[in-house]
Amino acid sequence: MSTFMTAASREGKKINDVVFSAGAAARAAIEQYGKEKVVNATVGCYGDDDENVACLPVVEKVYRSLPMSDFITYAPPVGLETYRHDVIDATFEDQRPEGYTAAVATAGGTGAVHIAITNYSEVGDKVLTTDWRWAVYDNLCAEVGRQLATFAMLDDTRSFNIESFSSSVAAILQEQDSILIMLNTPANNPTGFALSDRDWDEVLDVCRFHEKKGKRITILVDIAYIAYAGEKNEVRSFMKKFSNLPEHIFVLFAYSMSKAFTLYGQRAGALVGLSSSQDVIREFEEAGKYSARTSWSNVNRAAMTLLSVIRRDPVLLKELEAEETGFFRTICDRAAIFMEEAKACELNVIPYKAGFFISVPTTVSAAACEKLHDDLIFAAPLARGIRLGVCSIPAYKMSGVAGKIKKALEAVNG
Ligand SMILES: Cc1ncc(COP(=O)(O)O)c(C=O)c1O
């Protein structure tokens, strides 16, 4: 490129979307060989057994019944009052910690992560997350002049690496007065890993230690996939631990309607704040409103209405939960086939607890994914490994995939 028009600070901004490229290759193979023969493991949305993106039936029923005014009317920048109340309930279910809470409606979970970064880290700061991460975190930080720093998610025993977490937090706080820590759990993308309640105790001990030394710590828990992580209150048991934290430990949750309501394209989510300080929550609401107004102005009103309509009607809520459980069980069945076969053929897999994705660690993911094309298997080659979207591969296509990945890795490793 020889002609530039972007501001100097923006030159060269480019998203390297390996998932999209892998998806395009899969679609081309489907055209050539037919859908039956191709395993498209690149998709990040729940697919039914015919591999069509599935909508929860109760969501479709209620969404179609909403009046046109809900689709065309502006909403307040912070979100509808009822939505802001109900999305807090959806975040915590019966595991609500003690403390002041508030929610700001956001353009999906992505919007929630975006405004968390802008408001709770300084320009030039390091924001900390796990090495196994959603790659968009890097771009979201770079977009607003922050750097993403990572710590090793797993230790040698394949458990949460509290040593790495603790030393990374300490190193960053040598240079910064405050830190934003982003943890995508449960059902981590791209691994399906989750922190246990004990891991959370240790994480909070580290945070308390630094807070006592005068540091300010914000933890953003990205719960994008929580609806497909297990029984709703069991997978939220860690949330109670955030009760009565010191004033300078602030906890945020990035909530997404994309997966929980299968409304990926409708762009609705929320940033939920929890603090023992009412001032912190008041400031959060003002800052959130400002960010919303200047980023997307206001979000999809119909999606917000839908969440409230369903959550305020016990019959509809029961339907939603039963349907989500059905999707969750289907994903579990698909993942179980892969994990059993992986064990049998001694394929190294990142510990999977639940969620849309499973990852196979390797330093040669691009070459291995290329090799897998010989078997008409298409997966996402991430920096740290191969990601499989078990959310969208029907069980009958899952058999044999682990063995073929093992073979491809052996072939490219020589
Ligand atoms: C880890 C993680 N967080 C947040 C999101 C945000 O999704 P959305 O903006 O569609 O709500 C995603 C979507 O893929 C994700 O994988």
Short mmCIF file of C-alpha atoms and ligand atoms in Angstrom, two decimals:
data_model
loop_
_atom_site.label_atom_id
_atom_site.label_comp_id
_atom_site.label_asym_id
_atom_site.label_seq_id
_atom_site.Cartn_x
_atom_site.Cartn_y
_atom_site.Cartn_z
CA MET A 1 0.00 0.00 0.00
CA SER A 2 1.45 3.36 -0.94
CA THR A 3 -1.45 5.75 -0.31
CA PHE A 4 -2.44 6.40 3.29
CA MET A 5 -5.39 8.33 4.59
CA THR A 6 -5.73 6.97 8.11
CA ALA A 7 -4.27 8.98 10.99
CA ALA A 8 -0.63 8.06 11.60
CA SER A 9 -1.58 6.32 14.84
CA ARG A 10 -4.02 4.07 12.97
CA GLU A 11 -1.82 2.94 10.07
CA GLY A 12 -1.49 -0.82 9.74
CA LYS A 13 -4.50 -1.61 11.95
CA LYS A 14 -5.67 -4.98 10.73
CA ILE A 15 -7.56 -7.87 12.30
CA ASN A 16 -5.87 -11.17 11.56
CA ASP A 17 -8.98 -13.33 11.68
CA VAL A 18 -7.77 -16.93 11.48
CA VAL A 19 -11.18 -18.25 12.51
CA PHE A 20 -12.88 -16.48 9.62
CA SER A 21 -10.26 -17.72 7.10
CA ALA A 22 -10.62 -21.30 8.37
CA GLY A 23 -14.40 -20.96 8.08
CA ALA A 24 -14.10 -19.77 4.49
CA ALA A 25 -11.95 -22.82 3.65
CA ALA A 26 -14.57 -25.09 5.24
CA ARG A 27 -17.37 -23.49 3.21
CA ALA A 28 -15.36 -23.96 0.02
CA ALA A 29 -14.85 -27.65 0.86
CA ILE A 30 -18.57 -28.06 1.55
CA GLU A 31 -19.31 -26.62 -1.92
CA GLN A 32 -16.87 -29.05 -3.48
CA TYR A 33 -17.41 -32.27 -1.51
CA GLY A 34 -20.85 -31.83 0.09
CA LYS A 35 -21.82 -31.07 3.68
CA GLU A 36 -21.93 -34.72 4.78
CA LYS A 37 -18.22 -35.24 4.15
CA VAL A 38 -16.87 -32.10 5.82
CA VAL A 39 -16.26 -31.49 9.55
CA ASN A 40 -16.54 -27.75 10.04
CA ALA A 41 -15.11 -27.17 13.52
CA THR A 42 -14.62 -23.44 12.98
CA VAL A 43 -18.12 -22.29 13.93
CA GLY A 44 -18.57 -20.55 17.29
CA CYS A 45 -22.38 -20.73 17.51
CA TYR A 46 -24.47 -23.66 18.73
CA GLY A 47 -25.55 -25.75 15.73
CA ASP A 48 -28.28 -28.39 15.63
CA ASP A 49 -27.58 -31.88 14.29
CA ASP A 50 -28.14 -30.59 10.74
CA GLU A 51 -25.44 -27.99 11.46
CA ASN A 52 -27.77 -25.01 11.21
CA VAL A 53 -27.31 -22.21 13.73
CA ALA A 54 -30.04 -22.95 16.25
CA CYS A 55 -32.33 -20.47 17.98
CA LEU A 56 -33.83 -21.36 21.35
CA PRO A 57 -37.53 -21.92 20.46
CA VAL A 58 -38.89 -19.77 23.32
CA VAL A 59 -36.65 -16.91 22.19
CA GLU A 60 -38.00 -17.09 18.65
CA LYS A 61 -41.59 -17.27 19.92
CA VAL A 62 -41.29 -14.24 22.20
CA TYR A 63 -39.11 -12.19 19.84
CA ARG A 64 -41.57 -12.55 16.97
CA SER A 65 -44.44 -11.50 19.25
CA LEU A 66 -42.92 -8.15 20.23
CA PRO A 67 -44.50 -4.99 18.78
CA MET A 68 -42.71 -3.12 16.01
CA SER A 69 -42.22 -0.17 18.37
CA ASP A 70 -39.74 -2.30 20.35
CA PHE A 71 -37.60 -2.75 17.25
CA ILE A 72 -37.57 0.86 16.11
CA THR A 73 -37.63 3.01 19.24
CA TYR A 74 -34.47 4.41 20.81
CA ALA A 75 -33.55 3.08 24.23
CA PRO A 76 -31.77 5.05 26.96
CA PRO A 77 -27.94 4.81 26.58
CA VAL A 78 -27.58 2.88 29.86
CA GLY A 79 -30.35 0.50 28.78
CA LEU A 80 -33.99 0.00 29.72
CA GLU A 81 -34.63 0.22 33.45
CA THR A 82 -36.28 -3.23 33.57
CA TYR A 83 -33.43 -4.78 31.57
CA ARG A 84 -30.79 -3.29 33.85
CA HIS A 85 -32.56 -4.82 36.80
CA ASP A 86 -33.23 -8.22 35.20
CA VAL A 87 -29.79 -8.67 33.65
CA ILE A 88 -28.28 -8.42 37.14
CA ASP A 89 -30.55 -11.31 38.17
CA ALA A 90 -29.53 -13.24 35.06
CA THR A 91 -25.87 -12.69 35.93
CA PHE A 92 -26.11 -13.92 39.52
CA GLU A 93 -29.20 -16.18 39.62
CA ASP A 94 -29.35 -17.39 43.26
CA GLN A 95 -25.67 -16.67 43.94
CA ARG A 96 -25.93 -12.91 44.32
CA PRO A 97 -23.05 -11.58 46.40
CA GLU A 98 -23.62 -8.87 48.99
CA GLY A 99 -22.81 -5.39 47.78
CA TYR A 100 -24.07 -2.59 45.58
CA THR A 101 -24.75 -3.52 41.98
CA ALA A 102 -25.61 -1.80 38.72
CA ALA A 103 -25.72 -2.72 35.05
CA VAL A 104 -25.08 -0.83 31.83
CA ALA A 105 -26.50 -2.24 28.59
CA THR A 106 -23.75 -2.92 26.03
CA ALA A 107 -23.42 -3.99 22.42
CA GLY A 108 -22.97 -7.67 23.29
CA GLY A 109 -20.27 -9.03 25.55
CA THR A 110 -17.73 -7.38 23.26
CA GLY A 111 -19.15 -3.96 24.16
CA ALA A 112 -18.96 -4.86 27.85
CA VAL A 113 -15.27 -5.82 27.58
CA HIS A 114 -14.61 -2.66 25.56
CA ILE A 115 -16.06 -0.25 28.11
CA ALA A 116 -14.46 -2.16 30.99
CA ILE A 117 -11.05 -1.64 29.40
CA THR A 118 -11.64 2.05 28.64
CA ASN A 119 -12.90 2.91 32.12
CA TYR A 120 -10.84 0.65 34.37
CA SER A 121 -7.32 0.84 32.91
CA GLU A 122 -5.12 3.82 32.09
CA VAL A 123 -3.90 4.58 28.57
CA GLY A 124 -0.59 2.71 28.14
CA ASP A 125 -1.41 0.25 30.95
CA LYS A 126 -1.02 -3.48 30.88
CA VAL A 127 -4.30 -5.39 31.18
CA LEU A 128 -3.85 -8.97 32.39
CA THR A 129 -5.52 -12.16 31.14
CA THR A 130 -4.77 -15.87 30.61
CA ASP A 131 -2.47 -17.02 27.80
CA TRP A 132 -5.32 -19.19 26.48
CA ARG A 133 -7.71 -16.43 25.53
CA TRP A 134 -10.20 -15.04 23.05
CA ALA A 135 -7.92 -13.31 20.54
CA VAL A 136 -10.23 -10.28 20.30
CA TYR A 137 -9.06 -9.22 23.80
CA ASP A 138 -5.74 -8.22 22.20
CA ASN A 139 -7.48 -6.00 19.64
CA LEU A 140 -9.86 -4.51 22.19
CA CYS A 141 -6.85 -3.44 24.28
CA ALA A 142 -4.80 -2.18 21.33
CA GLU A 143 -7.75 -0.18 20.00
CA VAL A 144 -7.74 2.06 23.07
CA GLY A 145 -3.98 2.17 23.63
CA ARG A 146 -3.59 -0.58 26.24
CA GLN A 147 -1.35 -3.63 26.09
CA LEU A 148 -2.61 -7.10 26.83
CA ALA A 149 -0.27 -9.04 29.15
CA THR A 150 -0.81 -12.73 29.81
CA PHE A 151 -0.02 -15.29 32.48
CA ALA A 152 0.10 -19.08 32.10
CA MET A 153 -3.44 -20.40 32.69
CA LEU A 154 -2.26 -23.92 33.57
CA ASP A 155 0.59 -25.31 35.65
CA ASP A 156 2.44 -28.62 35.20
CA THR A 157 -0.39 -30.49 36.88
CA ARG A 158 -2.86 -28.94 34.43
CA SER A 159 -4.51 -26.93 37.22
CA PHE A 160 -5.05 -23.17 37.39
CA ASN A 161 -1.59 -21.61 37.63
CA ILE A 162 -1.89 -19.42 40.70
CA GLU A 163 1.90 -18.91 40.82
CA SER A 164 1.93 -17.43 37.35
CA PHE A 165 -1.14 -15.31 38.13
CA SER A 166 0.35 -14.03 41.37
CA SER A 167 3.78 -13.18 39.93
CA SER A 168 2.24 -11.45 36.89
CA VAL A 169 -0.05 -9.30 39.05
CA ALA A 170 2.91 -8.40 41.28
CA ALA A 171 5.14 -7.52 38.31
CA ILE A 172 2.50 -5.28 36.74
CA LEU A 173 1.73 -3.56 40.03
CA GLN A 174 5.41 -2.70 40.42
CA GLU A 175 4.82 -0.33 37.49
CA GLN A 176 1.12 0.57 37.80
CA ASP A 177 -1.10 1.86 40.61
CA SER A 178 -4.04 -0.13 39.36
CA ILE A 179 -4.72 -3.23 37.30
CA LEU A 180 -7.58 -4.66 35.24
CA ILE A 181 -7.63 -8.47 35.27
CA MET A 182 -9.87 -10.24 32.73
CA LEU A 183 -10.85 -13.86 33.38
CA ASN A 184 -13.08 -15.72 30.94
CA THR A 185 -14.60 -18.46 33.08
CA PRO A 186 -16.51 -20.77 33.23
CA ALA A 187 -16.50 -22.37 29.77
CA ASN A 188 -13.42 -20.48 28.65
CA ASN A 189 -13.03 -19.71 24.97
CA PRO A 190 -11.00 -21.43 23.47
CA THR A 191 -10.50 -24.29 25.98
CA GLY A 192 -13.62 -25.05 28.03
CA PHE A 193 -11.52 -24.63 31.19
CA ALA A 194 -12.98 -23.09 34.37
CA LEU A 195 -11.53 -21.81 37.61
CA SER A 196 -12.66 -23.85 40.63
CA ASP A 197 -13.99 -22.18 43.78
CA ARG A 198 -10.59 -22.83 45.38
CA ASP A 199 -8.83 -21.14 42.48
CA TRP A 200 -11.06 -18.13 43.07
CA ASP A 201 -10.14 -18.06 46.78
CA GLU A 202 -6.49 -17.89 45.79
CA VAL A 203 -7.09 -15.24 43.12
CA LEU A 204 -8.93 -13.08 45.66
CA ASP A 205 -6.15 -13.59 48.25
CA VAL A 206 -3.64 -12.21 45.74
CA CYS A 207 -5.94 -9.24 45.02
CA ARG A 208 -6.49 -8.53 48.74
CA PHE A 209 -2.73 -8.61 49.34
CA HIS A 210 -2.09 -5.88 46.76
CA GLU A 211 -5.15 -3.85 47.73
CA LYS A 212 -3.77 -3.63 51.29
CA LYS A 213 -0.64 -2.07 49.80
CA GLY A 214 -2.71 0.72 48.28
CA LYS A 215 -3.33 -0.69 44.79
CA ARG A 216 -6.69 -0.57 42.98
CA ILE A 217 -7.80 -3.80 41.35
CA THR A 218 -10.66 -4.45 38.94
CA ILE A 219 -11.56 -8.02 38.01
CA LEU A 220 -13.65 -8.49 34.87
CA VAL A 221 -15.28 -11.92 34.77
CA ASP A 222 -16.27 -12.65 31.19
CA ILE A 223 -19.27 -15.00 31.52
CA ALA A 224 -20.15 -15.07 27.80
CA TYR A 225 -20.72 -18.86 27.82
CA ILE A 226 -22.09 -19.38 31.35
CA ALA A 227 -25.51 -20.56 30.10
CA TYR A 228 -23.83 -23.71 28.73
CA ALA A 229 -21.47 -24.46 31.60
CA GLY A 230 -23.70 -26.61 33.84
CA GLU A 231 -26.41 -26.20 36.49
CA LYS A 232 -26.95 -22.44 36.79
CA ASN A 233 -26.30 -22.07 40.52
CA GLU A 234 -23.46 -24.58 40.68
CA VAL A 235 -21.52 -22.77 37.97
CA ARG A 236 -22.11 -19.46 39.77
CA SER A 237 -21.08 -20.65 43.26
CA PHE A 238 -17.84 -18.63 43.01
CA MET A 239 -19.81 -15.38 42.75
CA LYS A 240 -20.74 -15.36 46.46
CA LYS A 241 -17.03 -14.97 47.22
CA PHE A 242 -17.20 -11.40 45.94
CA SER A 243 -19.37 -10.32 48.90
CA ASN A 244 -17.97 -7.43 50.93
CA LEU A 245 -14.63 -7.13 49.15
CA PRO A 246 -12.53 -4.09 50.08
CA GLU A 247 -13.55 -0.85 48.33
CA HIS A 248 -10.60 -0.94 46.00
CA ILE A 249 -11.35 -4.36 44.60
CA PHE A 250 -14.10 -3.86 42.05
CA VAL A 251 -15.73 -6.80 40.26
CA LEU A 252 -17.28 -6.53 36.81
CA PHE A 253 -19.14 -9.14 34.77
CA ALA A 254 -19.38 -9.12 30.97
CA TYR A 255 -22.80 -10.60 30.22
CA SER A 256 -23.80 -11.57 26.67
CA MET A 257 -27.21 -12.37 25.18
CA SER A 258 -25.45 -13.80 22.11
CA LYS A 259 -25.10 -17.33 23.47
CA ALA A 260 -27.48 -17.33 26.47
CA PHE A 261 -30.41 -16.31 24.23
CA THR A 262 -28.92 -17.39 20.86
CA LEU A 263 -29.21 -13.76 19.70
CA TYR A 264 -25.66 -13.41 18.35
CA GLY A 265 -26.51 -10.82 15.72
CA GLN A 266 -28.86 -8.74 17.85
CA ARG A 267 -25.97 -7.22 19.81
CA ALA A 268 -27.15 -7.08 23.38
CA GLY A 269 -25.25 -7.63 26.58
CA ALA A 270 -24.37 -5.81 29.75
CA LEU A 271 -21.53 -4.77 31.97
CA VAL A 272 -22.53 -5.54 35.54
CA GLY A 273 -20.64 -3.93 38.42
CA LEU A 274 -20.47 -5.12 42.04
CA SER A 275 -18.83 -3.20 44.87
CA SER A 276 -19.00 -2.73 48.63
CA SER A 277 -18.88 1.02 47.90
CA GLN A 278 -21.95 2.89 46.70
CA ASP A 279 -19.68 5.62 45.31
CA VAL A 280 -17.88 3.13 43.09
CA ILE A 281 -21.23 1.96 41.70
CA ARG A 282 -22.50 5.51 41.11
CA GLU A 283 -19.29 6.36 39.28
CA PHE A 284 -19.57 3.10 37.29
CA GLU A 285 -23.06 4.03 36.08
CA GLU A 286 -21.96 7.52 34.99
CA ALA A 287 -18.81 6.26 33.26
CA GLY A 288 -20.74 3.43 31.62
CA LYS A 289 -23.45 5.77 30.36
CA TYR A 290 -20.79 8.08 28.91
CA SER A 291 -19.03 5.19 27.15
CA ALA A 292 -22.28 3.78 25.81
CA ARG A 293 -23.45 7.15 24.48
CA THR A 294 -20.14 7.71 22.70
CA SER A 295 -19.66 4.14 21.37
CA TRP A 296 -23.03 2.82 20.16
CA SER A 297 -25.44 5.37 21.66
CA ASN A 298 -27.96 2.74 22.73
CA VAL A 299 -28.47 -0.97 22.13
CA ASN A 300 -31.19 -3.15 20.64
CA ARG A 301 -34.36 -2.35 22.58
CA ALA A 302 -36.24 -5.46 21.43
CA ALA A 303 -33.51 -7.77 22.73
CA MET A 304 -33.59 -6.01 26.13
CA THR A 305 -37.40 -6.30 26.22
CA LEU A 306 -37.15 -9.98 25.37
CA LEU A 307 -34.87 -10.69 28.32
CA SER A 308 -37.29 -9.00 30.70
CA VAL A 309 -40.40 -10.61 29.21
CA ILE A 310 -38.89 -14.07 29.60
CA ARG A 311 -37.34 -13.54 33.03
CA ARG A 312 -40.52 -12.01 34.47
CA ASP A 313 -42.74 -14.90 33.36
CA PRO A 314 -42.04 -18.09 35.34
CA VAL A 315 -43.44 -20.32 32.58
CA LEU A 316 -41.31 -18.75 29.85
CA LEU A 317 -38.24 -18.78 32.10
CA LYS A 318 -38.71 -22.48 32.76
CA GLU A 319 -38.99 -23.07 29.02
CA LEU A 320 -35.80 -21.10 28.39
CA GLU A 321 -33.88 -23.02 31.02
CA ALA A 322 -35.10 -26.38 29.77
CA GLU A 323 -34.13 -25.51 26.21
CA GLU A 324 -30.71 -24.24 27.26
CA THR A 325 -30.18 -27.45 29.22
CA GLY A 326 -31.04 -29.39 26.07
CA PHE A 327 -28.38 -27.50 24.08
CA PHE A 328 -25.90 -27.94 26.93
CA ARG A 329 -26.45 -31.72 27.06
CA THR A 330 -26.00 -32.02 23.31
CA ILE A 331 -22.68 -30.16 23.54
CA CYS A 332 -21.62 -32.40 26.46
CA ASP A 333 -22.38 -35.53 24.41
CA ARG A 334 -20.36 -34.22 21.47
CA ALA A 335 -17.46 -33.20 23.69
CA ALA A 336 -17.50 -36.56 25.52
CA ILE A 337 -16.96 -38.44 22.26
CA PHE A 338 -13.95 -36.28 21.47
CA MET A 339 -12.47 -36.43 24.98
CA GLU A 340 -12.83 -40.23 25.22
CA GLU A 341 -11.20 -40.77 21.86
CA ALA A 342 -8.46 -38.25 22.71
CA LYS A 343 -7.71 -40.17 25.88
CA ALA A 344 -7.63 -43.47 24.01
CA CYS A 345 -5.17 -42.19 21.40
CA GLU A 346 -3.16 -40.13 23.93
CA LEU A 347 -3.88 -36.79 22.32
CA ASN A 348 -2.99 -33.94 24.66
CA VAL A 349 -6.04 -31.73 25.22
CA ILE A 350 -6.45 -28.69 27.50
CA PRO A 351 -8.66 -29.77 30.46
CA TYR A 352 -12.23 -29.29 29.22
CA LYS A 353 -15.01 -28.77 31.74
CA ALA A 354 -17.78 -27.32 29.57
CA GLY A 355 -18.51 -24.86 26.82
CA PHE A 356 -18.45 -24.30 23.11
CA PHE A 357 -14.75 -25.07 22.48
CA ILE A 358 -12.01 -27.63 23.04
CA SER A 359 -8.34 -26.87 22.37
CA VAL A 360 -5.41 -29.09 21.48
CA PRO A 361 -2.11 -27.41 22.37
CA THR A 362 0.59 -27.25 19.69
CA THR A 363 3.13 -24.77 18.38
CA VAL A 364 2.39 -25.83 14.81
CA SER A 365 -1.34 -25.23 14.68
CA ALA A 366 -1.37 -23.67 11.20
CA ALA A 367 0.49 -26.61 9.60
CA ALA A 368 -1.60 -29.15 11.52
CA CYS A 369 -4.88 -27.50 10.50
CA GLU A 370 -3.68 -27.45 6.90
CA LYS A 371 -2.86 -31.16 7.15
CA LEU A 372 -6.34 -31.85 8.58
CA HIS A 373 -7.83 -30.51 5.35
CA ASP A 374 -6.72 -33.85 3.78
CA ASP A 375 -9.35 -35.46 6.03
CA LEU A 376 -11.84 -32.64 5.31
CA ILE A 377 -11.59 -31.40 8.90
CA PHE A 378 -11.50 -27.61 9.31
CA ALA A 379 -10.50 -26.13 12.67
CA ALA A 380 -9.19 -22.77 13.86
CA PRO A 381 -5.39 -22.52 14.08
CA LEU A 382 -4.80 -20.33 17.14
CA ALA A 383 -1.41 -19.13 18.33
CA ARG A 384 -1.29 -21.75 21.09
CA GLY A 385 -3.18 -24.63 19.51
CA ILE A 386 -6.02 -26.01 17.46
CA ARG A 387 -9.54 -24.87 18.47
CA LEU A 388 -12.56 -27.08 17.82
CA GLY A 389 -16.08 -25.70 18.06
CA VAL A 390 -17.80 -28.67 19.68
CA CYS A 391 -20.91 -26.46 19.85
CA SER A 392 -21.59 -27.08 16.19
CA ILE A 393 -20.23 -30.53 15.25
CA PRO A 394 -22.94 -33.22 15.32
CA ALA A 395 -22.07 -36.34 17.33
CA TYR A 396 -22.01 -38.59 14.27
CA LYS A 397 -19.21 -36.48 12.78
CA MET A 398 -17.19 -36.31 16.00
CA SER A 399 -16.06 -39.95 15.96
CA GLY A 400 -12.57 -40.21 14.55
CA VAL A 401 -11.72 -36.49 14.80
CA ALA A 402 -9.34 -36.90 17.78
CA GLY A 403 -7.40 -39.69 16.06
CA LYS A 404 -7.10 -37.64 12.88
CA ILE A 405 -5.76 -34.65 14.82
CA LYS A 406 -3.22 -36.92 16.50
CA LYS A 407 -2.15 -38.21 13.08
CA ALA A 408 -1.92 -34.70 11.59
CA LEU A 409 0.22 -33.52 14.49
CA GLU A 410 2.56 -36.49 14.09
CA ALA A 411 2.82 -35.79 10.37
CA VAL A 412 3.72 -32.13 10.73
CA ASN A 413 6.00 -32.65 13.71
CA GLY A 414 7.94 -35.13 11.56
C1 LIG B 1 -14.71 -15.01 25.44
C2 LIG B 1 -15.73 -14.19 24.77
N1 LIG B 1 -16.16 -13.09 25.37
C3 LIG B 1 -17.08 -12.29 24.84
C4 LIG B 1 -17.63 -12.60 23.61
C5 LIG B 1 -18.62 -11.61 23.11
O1 LIG B 1 -19.61 -12.00 22.29
P1 LIG B 1 -20.77 -10.99 21.89
O2 LIG B 1 -20.16 -9.66 21.66
O3 LIG B 1 -21.37 -11.56 20.69
O4 LIG B 1 -21.70 -10.96 23.07
C6 LIG B 1 -17.22 -13.74 22.92
C7 LIG B 1 -17.77 -14.08 21.59
O5 LIG B 1 -17.30 -14.87 20.86
C8 LIG B 1 -16.24 -14.55 23.52
O6 LIG B 1 -15.80 -15.66 22.92
#
